[in-house]
mmCIF file of N, CA and C in Angstrom:
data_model
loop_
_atom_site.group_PDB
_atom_site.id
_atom_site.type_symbol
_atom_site.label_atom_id
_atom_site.label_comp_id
_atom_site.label_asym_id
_atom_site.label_seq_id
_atom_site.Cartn_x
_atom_site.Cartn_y
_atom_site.Cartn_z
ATOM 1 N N UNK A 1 -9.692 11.613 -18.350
ATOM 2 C CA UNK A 1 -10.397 10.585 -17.615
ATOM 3 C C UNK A 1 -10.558 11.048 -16.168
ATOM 4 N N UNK A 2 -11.970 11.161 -15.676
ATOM 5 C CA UNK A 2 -12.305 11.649 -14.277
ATOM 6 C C UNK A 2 -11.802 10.720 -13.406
ATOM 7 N N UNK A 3 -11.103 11.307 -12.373
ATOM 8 C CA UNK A 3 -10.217 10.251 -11.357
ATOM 9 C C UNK A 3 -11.366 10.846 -9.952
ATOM 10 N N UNK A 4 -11.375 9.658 -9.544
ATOM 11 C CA UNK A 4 -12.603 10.008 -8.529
ATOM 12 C C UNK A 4 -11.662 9.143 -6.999
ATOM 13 N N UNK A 5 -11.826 10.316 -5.876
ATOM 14 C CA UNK A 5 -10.725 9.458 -4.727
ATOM 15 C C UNK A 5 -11.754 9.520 -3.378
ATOM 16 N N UNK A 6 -11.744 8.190 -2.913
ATOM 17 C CA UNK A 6 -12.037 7.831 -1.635
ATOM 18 C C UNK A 6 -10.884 7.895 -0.977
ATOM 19 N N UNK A 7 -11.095 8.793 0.471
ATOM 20 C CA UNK A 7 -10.201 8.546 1.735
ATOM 21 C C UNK A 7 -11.328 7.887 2.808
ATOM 22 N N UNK A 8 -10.768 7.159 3.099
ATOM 23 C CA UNK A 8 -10.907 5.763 4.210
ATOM 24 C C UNK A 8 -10.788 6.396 5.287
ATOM 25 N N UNK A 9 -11.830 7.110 6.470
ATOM 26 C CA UNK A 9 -11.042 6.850 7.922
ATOM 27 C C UNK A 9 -11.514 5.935 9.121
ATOM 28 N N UNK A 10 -10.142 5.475 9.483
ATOM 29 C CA UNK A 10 -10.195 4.949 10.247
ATOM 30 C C UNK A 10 -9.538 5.197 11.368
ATOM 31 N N UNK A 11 -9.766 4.364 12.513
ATOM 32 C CA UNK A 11 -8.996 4.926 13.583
ATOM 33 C C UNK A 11 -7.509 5.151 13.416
ATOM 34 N N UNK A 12 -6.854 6.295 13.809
ATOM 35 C CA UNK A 12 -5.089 6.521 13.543
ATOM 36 C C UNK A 12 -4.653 6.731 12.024
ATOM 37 N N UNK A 13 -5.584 6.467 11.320
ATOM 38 C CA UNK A 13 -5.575 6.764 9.617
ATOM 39 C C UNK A 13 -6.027 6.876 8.855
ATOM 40 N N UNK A 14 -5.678 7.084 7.523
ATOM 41 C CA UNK A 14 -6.251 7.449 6.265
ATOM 42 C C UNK A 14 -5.795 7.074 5.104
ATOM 43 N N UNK A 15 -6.972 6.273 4.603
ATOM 44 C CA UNK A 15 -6.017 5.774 3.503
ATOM 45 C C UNK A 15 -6.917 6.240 1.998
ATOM 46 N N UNK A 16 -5.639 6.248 1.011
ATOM 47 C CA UNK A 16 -6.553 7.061 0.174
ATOM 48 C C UNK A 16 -7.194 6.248 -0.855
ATOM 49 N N UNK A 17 -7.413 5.824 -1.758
ATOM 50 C CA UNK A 17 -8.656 4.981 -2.923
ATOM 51 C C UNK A 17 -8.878 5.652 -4.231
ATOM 52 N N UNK A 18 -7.951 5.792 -5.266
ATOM 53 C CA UNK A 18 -8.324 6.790 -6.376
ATOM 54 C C UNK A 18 -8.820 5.319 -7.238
ATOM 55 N N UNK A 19 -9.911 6.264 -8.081
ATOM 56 C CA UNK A 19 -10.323 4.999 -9.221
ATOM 57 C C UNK A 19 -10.363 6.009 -10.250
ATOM 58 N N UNK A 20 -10.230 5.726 -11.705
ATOM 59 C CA UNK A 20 -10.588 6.192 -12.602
ATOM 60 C C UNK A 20 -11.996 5.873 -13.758
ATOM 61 N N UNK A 21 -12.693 6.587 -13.822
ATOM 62 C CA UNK A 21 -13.930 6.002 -14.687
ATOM 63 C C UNK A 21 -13.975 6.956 -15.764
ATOM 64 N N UNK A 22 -14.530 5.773 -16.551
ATOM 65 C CA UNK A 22 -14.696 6.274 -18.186
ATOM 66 C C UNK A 22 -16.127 5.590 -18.986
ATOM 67 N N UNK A 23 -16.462 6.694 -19.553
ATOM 68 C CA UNK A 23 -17.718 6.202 -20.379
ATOM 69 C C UNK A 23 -18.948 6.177 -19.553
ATOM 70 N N UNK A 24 -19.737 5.036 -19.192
ATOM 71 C CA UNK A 24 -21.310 4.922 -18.516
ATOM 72 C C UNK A 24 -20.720 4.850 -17.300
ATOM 73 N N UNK A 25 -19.368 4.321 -16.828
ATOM 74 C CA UNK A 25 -19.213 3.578 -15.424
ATOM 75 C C UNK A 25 -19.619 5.335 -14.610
ATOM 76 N N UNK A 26 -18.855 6.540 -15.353
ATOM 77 C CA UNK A 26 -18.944 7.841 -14.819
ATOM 78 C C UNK A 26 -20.844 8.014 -14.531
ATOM 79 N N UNK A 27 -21.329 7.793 -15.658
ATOM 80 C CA UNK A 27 -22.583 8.340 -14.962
ATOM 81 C C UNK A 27 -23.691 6.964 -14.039
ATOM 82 N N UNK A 28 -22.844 6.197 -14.322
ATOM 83 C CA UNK A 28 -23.624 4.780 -13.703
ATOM 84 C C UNK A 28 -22.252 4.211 -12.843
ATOM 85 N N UNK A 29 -21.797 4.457 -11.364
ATOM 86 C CA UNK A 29 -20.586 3.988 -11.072
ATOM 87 C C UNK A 29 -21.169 2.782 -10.348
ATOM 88 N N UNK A 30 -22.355 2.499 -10.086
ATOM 89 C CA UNK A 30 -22.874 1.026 -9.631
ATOM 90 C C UNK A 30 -22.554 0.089 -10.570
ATOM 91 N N UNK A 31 -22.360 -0.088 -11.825
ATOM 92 C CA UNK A 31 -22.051 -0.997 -12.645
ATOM 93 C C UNK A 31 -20.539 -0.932 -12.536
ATOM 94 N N UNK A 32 -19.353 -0.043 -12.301
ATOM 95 C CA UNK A 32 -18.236 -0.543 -12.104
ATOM 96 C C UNK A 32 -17.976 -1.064 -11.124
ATOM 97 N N UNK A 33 -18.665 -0.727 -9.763
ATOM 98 C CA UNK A 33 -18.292 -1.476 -8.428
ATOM 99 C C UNK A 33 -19.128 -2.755 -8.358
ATOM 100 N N UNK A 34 -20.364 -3.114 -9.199
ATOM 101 C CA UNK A 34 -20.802 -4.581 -9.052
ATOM 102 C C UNK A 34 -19.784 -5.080 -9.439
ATOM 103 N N UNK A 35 -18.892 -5.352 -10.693
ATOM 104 C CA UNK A 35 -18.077 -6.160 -10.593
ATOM 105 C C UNK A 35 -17.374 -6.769 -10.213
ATOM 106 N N UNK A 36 -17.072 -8.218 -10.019
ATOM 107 C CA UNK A 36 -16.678 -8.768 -8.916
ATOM 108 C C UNK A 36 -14.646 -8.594 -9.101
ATOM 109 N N UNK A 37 -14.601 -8.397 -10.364
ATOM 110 C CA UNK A 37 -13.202 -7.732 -10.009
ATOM 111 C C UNK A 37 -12.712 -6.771 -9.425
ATOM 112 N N UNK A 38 -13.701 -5.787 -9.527
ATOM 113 C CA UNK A 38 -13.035 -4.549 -9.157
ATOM 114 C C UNK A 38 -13.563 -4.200 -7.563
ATOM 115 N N UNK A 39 -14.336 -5.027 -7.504
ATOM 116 C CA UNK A 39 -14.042 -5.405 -5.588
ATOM 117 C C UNK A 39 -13.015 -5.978 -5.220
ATOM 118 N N UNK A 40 -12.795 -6.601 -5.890
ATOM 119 C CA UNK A 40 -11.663 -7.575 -5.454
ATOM 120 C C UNK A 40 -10.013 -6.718 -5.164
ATOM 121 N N UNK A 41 -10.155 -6.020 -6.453
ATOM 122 C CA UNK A 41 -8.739 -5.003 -6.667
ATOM 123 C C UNK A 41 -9.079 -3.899 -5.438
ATOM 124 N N UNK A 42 -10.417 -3.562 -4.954
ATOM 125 C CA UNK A 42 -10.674 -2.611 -4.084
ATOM 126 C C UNK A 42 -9.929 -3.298 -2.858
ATOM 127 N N UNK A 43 -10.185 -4.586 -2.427
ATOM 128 C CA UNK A 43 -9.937 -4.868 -1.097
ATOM 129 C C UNK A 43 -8.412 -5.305 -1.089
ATOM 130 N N UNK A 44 -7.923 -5.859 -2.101
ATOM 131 C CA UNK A 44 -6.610 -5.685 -2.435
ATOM 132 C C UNK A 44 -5.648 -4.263 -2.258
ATOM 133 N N UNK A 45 -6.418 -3.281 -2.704
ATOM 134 C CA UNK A 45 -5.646 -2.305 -2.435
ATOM 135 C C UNK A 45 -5.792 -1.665 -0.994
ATOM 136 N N UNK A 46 -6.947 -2.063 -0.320
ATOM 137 C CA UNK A 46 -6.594 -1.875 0.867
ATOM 138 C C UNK A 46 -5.772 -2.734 2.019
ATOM 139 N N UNK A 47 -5.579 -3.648 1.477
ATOM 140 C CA UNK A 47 -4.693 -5.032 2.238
ATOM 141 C C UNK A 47 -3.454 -4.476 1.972
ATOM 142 N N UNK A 48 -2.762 -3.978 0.501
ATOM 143 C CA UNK A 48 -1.432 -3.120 0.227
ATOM 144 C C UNK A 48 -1.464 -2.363 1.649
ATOM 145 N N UNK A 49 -1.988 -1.394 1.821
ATOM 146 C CA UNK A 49 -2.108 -0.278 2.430
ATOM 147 C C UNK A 49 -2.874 -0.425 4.125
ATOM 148 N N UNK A 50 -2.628 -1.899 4.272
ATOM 149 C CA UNK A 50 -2.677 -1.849 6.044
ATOM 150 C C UNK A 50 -3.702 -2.651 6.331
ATOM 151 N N UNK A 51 -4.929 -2.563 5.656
ATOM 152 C CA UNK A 51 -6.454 -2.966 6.149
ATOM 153 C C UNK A 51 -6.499 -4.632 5.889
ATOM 154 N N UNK A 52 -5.969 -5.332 6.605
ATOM 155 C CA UNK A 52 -6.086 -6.848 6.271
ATOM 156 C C UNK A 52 -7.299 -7.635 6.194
ATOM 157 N N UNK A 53 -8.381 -7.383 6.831
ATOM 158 C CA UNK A 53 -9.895 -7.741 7.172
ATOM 159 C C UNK A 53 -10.628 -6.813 6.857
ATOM 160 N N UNK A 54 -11.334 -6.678 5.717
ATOM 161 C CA UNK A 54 -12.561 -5.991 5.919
ATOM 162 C C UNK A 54 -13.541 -6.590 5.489
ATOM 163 N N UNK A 55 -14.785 -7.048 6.296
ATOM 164 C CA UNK A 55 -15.984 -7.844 6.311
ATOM 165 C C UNK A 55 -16.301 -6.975 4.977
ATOM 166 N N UNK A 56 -17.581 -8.021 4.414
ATOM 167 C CA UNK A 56 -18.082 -7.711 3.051
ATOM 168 C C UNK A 56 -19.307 -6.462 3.503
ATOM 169 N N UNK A 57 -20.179 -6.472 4.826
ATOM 170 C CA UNK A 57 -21.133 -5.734 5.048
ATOM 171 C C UNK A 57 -20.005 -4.161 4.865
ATOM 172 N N UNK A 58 -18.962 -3.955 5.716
ATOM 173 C CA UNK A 58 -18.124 -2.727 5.598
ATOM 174 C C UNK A 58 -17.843 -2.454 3.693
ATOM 175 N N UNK A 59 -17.420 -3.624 3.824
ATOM 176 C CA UNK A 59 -16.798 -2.964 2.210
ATOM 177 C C UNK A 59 -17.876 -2.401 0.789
ATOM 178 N N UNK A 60 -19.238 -2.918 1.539
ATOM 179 C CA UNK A 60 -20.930 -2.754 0.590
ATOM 180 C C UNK A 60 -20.727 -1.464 1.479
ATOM 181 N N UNK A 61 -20.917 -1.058 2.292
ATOM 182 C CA UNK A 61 -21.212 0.877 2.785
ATOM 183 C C UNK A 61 -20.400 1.465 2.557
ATOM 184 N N UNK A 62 -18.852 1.242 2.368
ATOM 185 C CA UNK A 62 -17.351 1.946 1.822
ATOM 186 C C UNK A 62 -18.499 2.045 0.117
ATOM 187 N N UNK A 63 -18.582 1.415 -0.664
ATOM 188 C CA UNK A 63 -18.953 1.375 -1.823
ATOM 189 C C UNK A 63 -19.857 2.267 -2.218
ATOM 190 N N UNK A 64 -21.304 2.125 -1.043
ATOM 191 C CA UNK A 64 -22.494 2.612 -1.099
ATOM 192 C C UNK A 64 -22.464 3.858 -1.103
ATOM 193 N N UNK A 65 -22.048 4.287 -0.360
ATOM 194 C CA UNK A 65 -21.213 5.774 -0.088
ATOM 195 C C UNK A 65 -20.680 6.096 -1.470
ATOM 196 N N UNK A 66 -19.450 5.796 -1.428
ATOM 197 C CA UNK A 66 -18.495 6.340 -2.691
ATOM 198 C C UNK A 66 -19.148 6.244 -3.431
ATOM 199 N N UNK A 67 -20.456 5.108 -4.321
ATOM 200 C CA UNK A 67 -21.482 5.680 -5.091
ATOM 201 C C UNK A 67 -22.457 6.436 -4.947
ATOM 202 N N UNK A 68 -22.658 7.249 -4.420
ATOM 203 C CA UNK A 68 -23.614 7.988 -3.731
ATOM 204 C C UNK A 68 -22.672 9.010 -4.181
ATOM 205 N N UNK A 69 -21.893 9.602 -3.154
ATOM 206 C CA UNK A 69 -20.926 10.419 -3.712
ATOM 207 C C UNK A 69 -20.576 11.043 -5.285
ATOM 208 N N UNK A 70 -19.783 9.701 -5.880
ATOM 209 C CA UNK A 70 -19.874 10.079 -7.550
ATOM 210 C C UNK A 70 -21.324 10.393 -7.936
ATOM 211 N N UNK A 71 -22.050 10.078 -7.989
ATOM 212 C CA UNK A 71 -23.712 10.161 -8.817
ATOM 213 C C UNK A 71 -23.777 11.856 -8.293
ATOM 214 N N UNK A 72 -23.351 12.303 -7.260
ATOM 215 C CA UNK A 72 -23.659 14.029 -6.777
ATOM 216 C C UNK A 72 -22.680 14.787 -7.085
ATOM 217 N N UNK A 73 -21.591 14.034 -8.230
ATOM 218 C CA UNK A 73 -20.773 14.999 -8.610
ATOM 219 C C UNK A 73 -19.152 15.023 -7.979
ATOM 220 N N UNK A 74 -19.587 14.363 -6.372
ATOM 221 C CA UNK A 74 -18.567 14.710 -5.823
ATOM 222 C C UNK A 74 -17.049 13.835 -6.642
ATOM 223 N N UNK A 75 -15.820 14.567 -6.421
ATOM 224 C CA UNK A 75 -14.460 13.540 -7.094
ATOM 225 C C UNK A 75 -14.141 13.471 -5.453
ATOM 226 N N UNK A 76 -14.274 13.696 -4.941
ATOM 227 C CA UNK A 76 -13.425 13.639 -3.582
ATOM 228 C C UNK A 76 -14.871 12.913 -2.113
ATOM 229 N N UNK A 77 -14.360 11.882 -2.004
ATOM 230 C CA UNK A 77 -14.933 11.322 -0.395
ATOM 231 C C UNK A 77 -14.494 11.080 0.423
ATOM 232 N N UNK A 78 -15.242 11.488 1.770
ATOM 233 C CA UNK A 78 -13.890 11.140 3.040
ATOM 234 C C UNK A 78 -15.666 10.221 3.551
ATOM 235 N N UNK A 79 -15.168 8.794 3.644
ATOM 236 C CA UNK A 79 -15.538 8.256 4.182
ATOM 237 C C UNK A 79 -15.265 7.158 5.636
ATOM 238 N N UNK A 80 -16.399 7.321 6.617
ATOM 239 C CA UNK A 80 -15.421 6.503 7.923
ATOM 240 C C UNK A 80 -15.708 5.262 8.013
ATOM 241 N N UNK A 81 -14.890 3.983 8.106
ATOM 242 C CA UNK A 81 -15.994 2.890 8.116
ATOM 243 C C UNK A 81 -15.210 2.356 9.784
ATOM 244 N N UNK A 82 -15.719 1.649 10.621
ATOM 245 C CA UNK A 82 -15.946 0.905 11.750
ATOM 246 C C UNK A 82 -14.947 -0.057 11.162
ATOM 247 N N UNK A 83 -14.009 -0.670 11.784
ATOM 248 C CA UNK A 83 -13.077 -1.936 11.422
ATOM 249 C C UNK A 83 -13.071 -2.963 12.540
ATOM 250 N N UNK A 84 -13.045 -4.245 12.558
ATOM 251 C CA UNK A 84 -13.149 -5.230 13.418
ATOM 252 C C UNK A 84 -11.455 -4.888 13.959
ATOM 253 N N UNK A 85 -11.456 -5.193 15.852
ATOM 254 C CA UNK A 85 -10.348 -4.970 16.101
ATOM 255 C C UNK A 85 -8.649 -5.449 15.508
ATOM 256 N N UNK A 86 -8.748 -6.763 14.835
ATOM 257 C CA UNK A 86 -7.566 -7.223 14.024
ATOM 258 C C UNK A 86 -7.541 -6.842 13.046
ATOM 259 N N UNK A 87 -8.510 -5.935 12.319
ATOM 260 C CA UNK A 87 -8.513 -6.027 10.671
ATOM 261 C C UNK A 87 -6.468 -5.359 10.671
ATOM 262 N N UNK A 88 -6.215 -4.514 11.467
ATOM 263 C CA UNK A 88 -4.860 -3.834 10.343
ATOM 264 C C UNK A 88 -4.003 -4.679 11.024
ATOM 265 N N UNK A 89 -4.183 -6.189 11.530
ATOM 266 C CA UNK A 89 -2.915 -7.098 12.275
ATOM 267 C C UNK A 89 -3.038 -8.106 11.080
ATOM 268 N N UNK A 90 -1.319 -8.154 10.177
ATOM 269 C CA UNK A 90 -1.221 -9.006 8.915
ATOM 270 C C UNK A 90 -1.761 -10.284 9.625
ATOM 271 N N UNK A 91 -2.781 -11.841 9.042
ATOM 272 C CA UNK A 91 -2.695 -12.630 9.174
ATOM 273 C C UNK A 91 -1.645 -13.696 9.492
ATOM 274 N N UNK A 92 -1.605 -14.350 10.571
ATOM 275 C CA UNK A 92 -0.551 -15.454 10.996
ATOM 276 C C UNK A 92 -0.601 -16.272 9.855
ATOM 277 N N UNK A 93 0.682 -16.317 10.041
ATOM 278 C CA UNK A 93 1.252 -18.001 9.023
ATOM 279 C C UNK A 93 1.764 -18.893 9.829
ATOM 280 N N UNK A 94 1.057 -19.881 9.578
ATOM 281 C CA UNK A 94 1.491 -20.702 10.868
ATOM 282 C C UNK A 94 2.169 -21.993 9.656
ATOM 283 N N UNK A 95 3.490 -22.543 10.478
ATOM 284 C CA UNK A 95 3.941 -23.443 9.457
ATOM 285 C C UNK A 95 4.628 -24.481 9.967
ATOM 286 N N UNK A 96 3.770 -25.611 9.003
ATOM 287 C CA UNK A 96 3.823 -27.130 9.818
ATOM 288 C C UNK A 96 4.738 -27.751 10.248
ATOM 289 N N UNK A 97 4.717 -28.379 10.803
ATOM 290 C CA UNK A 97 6.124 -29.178 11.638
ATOM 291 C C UNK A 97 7.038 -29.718 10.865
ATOM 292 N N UNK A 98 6.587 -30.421 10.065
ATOM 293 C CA UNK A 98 7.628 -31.462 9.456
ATOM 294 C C UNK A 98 7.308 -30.515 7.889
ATOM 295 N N UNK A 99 7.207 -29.239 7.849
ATOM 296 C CA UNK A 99 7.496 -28.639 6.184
ATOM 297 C C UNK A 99 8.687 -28.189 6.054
ATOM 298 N N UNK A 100 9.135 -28.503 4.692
ATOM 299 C CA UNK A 100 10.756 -28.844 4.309
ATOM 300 C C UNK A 100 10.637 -26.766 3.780
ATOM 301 N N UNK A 101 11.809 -26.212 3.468
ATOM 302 C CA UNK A 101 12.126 -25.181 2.713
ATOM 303 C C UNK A 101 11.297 -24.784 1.602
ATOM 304 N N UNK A 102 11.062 -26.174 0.920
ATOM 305 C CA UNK A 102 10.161 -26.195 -0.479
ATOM 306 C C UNK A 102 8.841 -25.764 -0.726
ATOM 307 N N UNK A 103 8.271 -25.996 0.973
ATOM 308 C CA UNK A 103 6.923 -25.866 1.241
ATOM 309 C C UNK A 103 6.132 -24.636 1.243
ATOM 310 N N UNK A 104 7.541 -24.029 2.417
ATOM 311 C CA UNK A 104 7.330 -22.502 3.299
ATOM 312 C C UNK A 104 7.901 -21.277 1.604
ATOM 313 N N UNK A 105 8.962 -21.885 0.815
ATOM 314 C CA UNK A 105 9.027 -20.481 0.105
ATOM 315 C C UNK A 105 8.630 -20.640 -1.510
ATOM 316 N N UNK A 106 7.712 -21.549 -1.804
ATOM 317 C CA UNK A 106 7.624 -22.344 -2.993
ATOM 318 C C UNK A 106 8.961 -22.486 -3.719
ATOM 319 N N UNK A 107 9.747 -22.628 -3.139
ATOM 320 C CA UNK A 107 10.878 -22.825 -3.617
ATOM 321 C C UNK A 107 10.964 -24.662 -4.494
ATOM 322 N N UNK A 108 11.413 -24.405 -5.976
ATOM 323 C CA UNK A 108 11.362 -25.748 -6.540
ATOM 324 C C UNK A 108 13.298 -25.844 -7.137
ATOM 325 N N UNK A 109 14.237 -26.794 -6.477
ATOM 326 C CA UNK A 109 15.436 -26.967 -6.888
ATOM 327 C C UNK A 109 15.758 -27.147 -8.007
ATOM 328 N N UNK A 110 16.494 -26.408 -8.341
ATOM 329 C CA UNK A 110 16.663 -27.413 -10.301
ATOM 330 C C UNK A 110 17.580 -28.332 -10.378
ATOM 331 N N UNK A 111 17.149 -29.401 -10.740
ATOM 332 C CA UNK A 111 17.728 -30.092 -10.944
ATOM 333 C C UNK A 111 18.204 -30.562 -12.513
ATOM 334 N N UNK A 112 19.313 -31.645 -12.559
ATOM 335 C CA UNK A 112 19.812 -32.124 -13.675
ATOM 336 C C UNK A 112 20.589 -33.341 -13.451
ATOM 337 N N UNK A 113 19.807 -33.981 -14.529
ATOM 338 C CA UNK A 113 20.263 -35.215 -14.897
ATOM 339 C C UNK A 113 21.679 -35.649 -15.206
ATOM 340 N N UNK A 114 22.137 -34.947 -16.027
ATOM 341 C CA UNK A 114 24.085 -34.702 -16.557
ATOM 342 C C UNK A 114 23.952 -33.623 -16.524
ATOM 343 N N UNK A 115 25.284 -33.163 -15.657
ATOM 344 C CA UNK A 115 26.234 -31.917 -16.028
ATOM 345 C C UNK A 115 27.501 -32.323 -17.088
ATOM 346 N N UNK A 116 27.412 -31.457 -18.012
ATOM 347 C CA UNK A 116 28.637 -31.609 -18.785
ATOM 348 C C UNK A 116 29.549 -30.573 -18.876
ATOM 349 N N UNK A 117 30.698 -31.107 -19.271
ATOM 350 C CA UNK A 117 31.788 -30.504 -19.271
ATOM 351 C C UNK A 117 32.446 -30.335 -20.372
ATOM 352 N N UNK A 118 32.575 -29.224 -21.182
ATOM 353 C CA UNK A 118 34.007 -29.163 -22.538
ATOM 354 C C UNK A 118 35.460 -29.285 -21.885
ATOM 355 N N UNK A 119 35.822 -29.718 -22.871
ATOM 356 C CA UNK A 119 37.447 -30.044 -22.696
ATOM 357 C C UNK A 119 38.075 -30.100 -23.950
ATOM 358 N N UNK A 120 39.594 -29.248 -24.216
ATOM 359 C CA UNK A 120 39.898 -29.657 -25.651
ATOM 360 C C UNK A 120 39.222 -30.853 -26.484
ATOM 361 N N UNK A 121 39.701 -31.688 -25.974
ATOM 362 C CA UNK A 121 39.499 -33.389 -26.647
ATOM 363 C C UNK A 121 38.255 -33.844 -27.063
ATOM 364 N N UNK A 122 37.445 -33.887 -25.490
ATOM 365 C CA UNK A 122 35.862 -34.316 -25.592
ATOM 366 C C UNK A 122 35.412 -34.143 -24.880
ATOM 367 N N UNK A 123 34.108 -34.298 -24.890
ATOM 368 C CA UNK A 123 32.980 -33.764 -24.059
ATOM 369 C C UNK A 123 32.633 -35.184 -22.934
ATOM 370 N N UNK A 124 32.174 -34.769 -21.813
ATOM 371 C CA UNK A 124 32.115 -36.189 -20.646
ATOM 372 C C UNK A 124 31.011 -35.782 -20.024
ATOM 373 N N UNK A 125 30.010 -37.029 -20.033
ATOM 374 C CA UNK A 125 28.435 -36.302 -19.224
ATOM 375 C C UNK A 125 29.216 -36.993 -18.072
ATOM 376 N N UNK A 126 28.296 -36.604 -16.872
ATOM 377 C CA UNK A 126 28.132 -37.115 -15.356
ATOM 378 C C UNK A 126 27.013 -37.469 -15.173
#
């Protein structure tokens, strides 16, 4: 299976982008990147890897490119794209005044109705 890799540069870095294609997506890679999943896993994997913001116009010329690229054969792209100044600053979480523990870590308590207890003799709910 042809593994085809985008490197990303950007200012201070490089990040790398391997995809694997199989079947038509290899000679047609516009039909694997229309999909709206595998944009999705694209910008995901760059959010893993630092890039928190990238506008949809950047992430259509990151694409445009890297298809361009595969269709000429190439397995390897070094492409540069322009990043808005916050894109690699993680998004604030800002968290509300009066939110309990439950809120901030989805944390859900377990609870129970009776705890019971064995004992030689017998058993005793609470």
């Amino acid at each position: 299976m042809p593994e085809y890799i985008a490197v990303i540069k950007i200012p201070n870095q490089e990040i790398r982008l391997p995809v694997t294609l199989t079947g038509t997506h290899e000679d047609h890679p516009e039909d694997y990147f229309r999909l709206e999943k595998n944009q999705f896993l694209l910008r995901q994997c760059l959010q893993e890897q630092g890039i928190y913001r990238i506008e949809d116009a950047q992430l259509k010329k990151l694409i445009d490119e890297w298809i361009g690229d595969i269709k000429e054969g190439r397995k390897y792209s070094a492409i540069a794209i322009d990043l808005p100044p916050d894109a690699m600053t993680p998004p604030k979480t800002t968290i509300p005044p009066n939110a309990k523990p439950s809120d901030i870590f989805d944390y859900t308590p377990k609870s129970s109705s009776s705890i019971s207890y064995e004992s030689d003799i017998n058993q005793a709910e609470f």
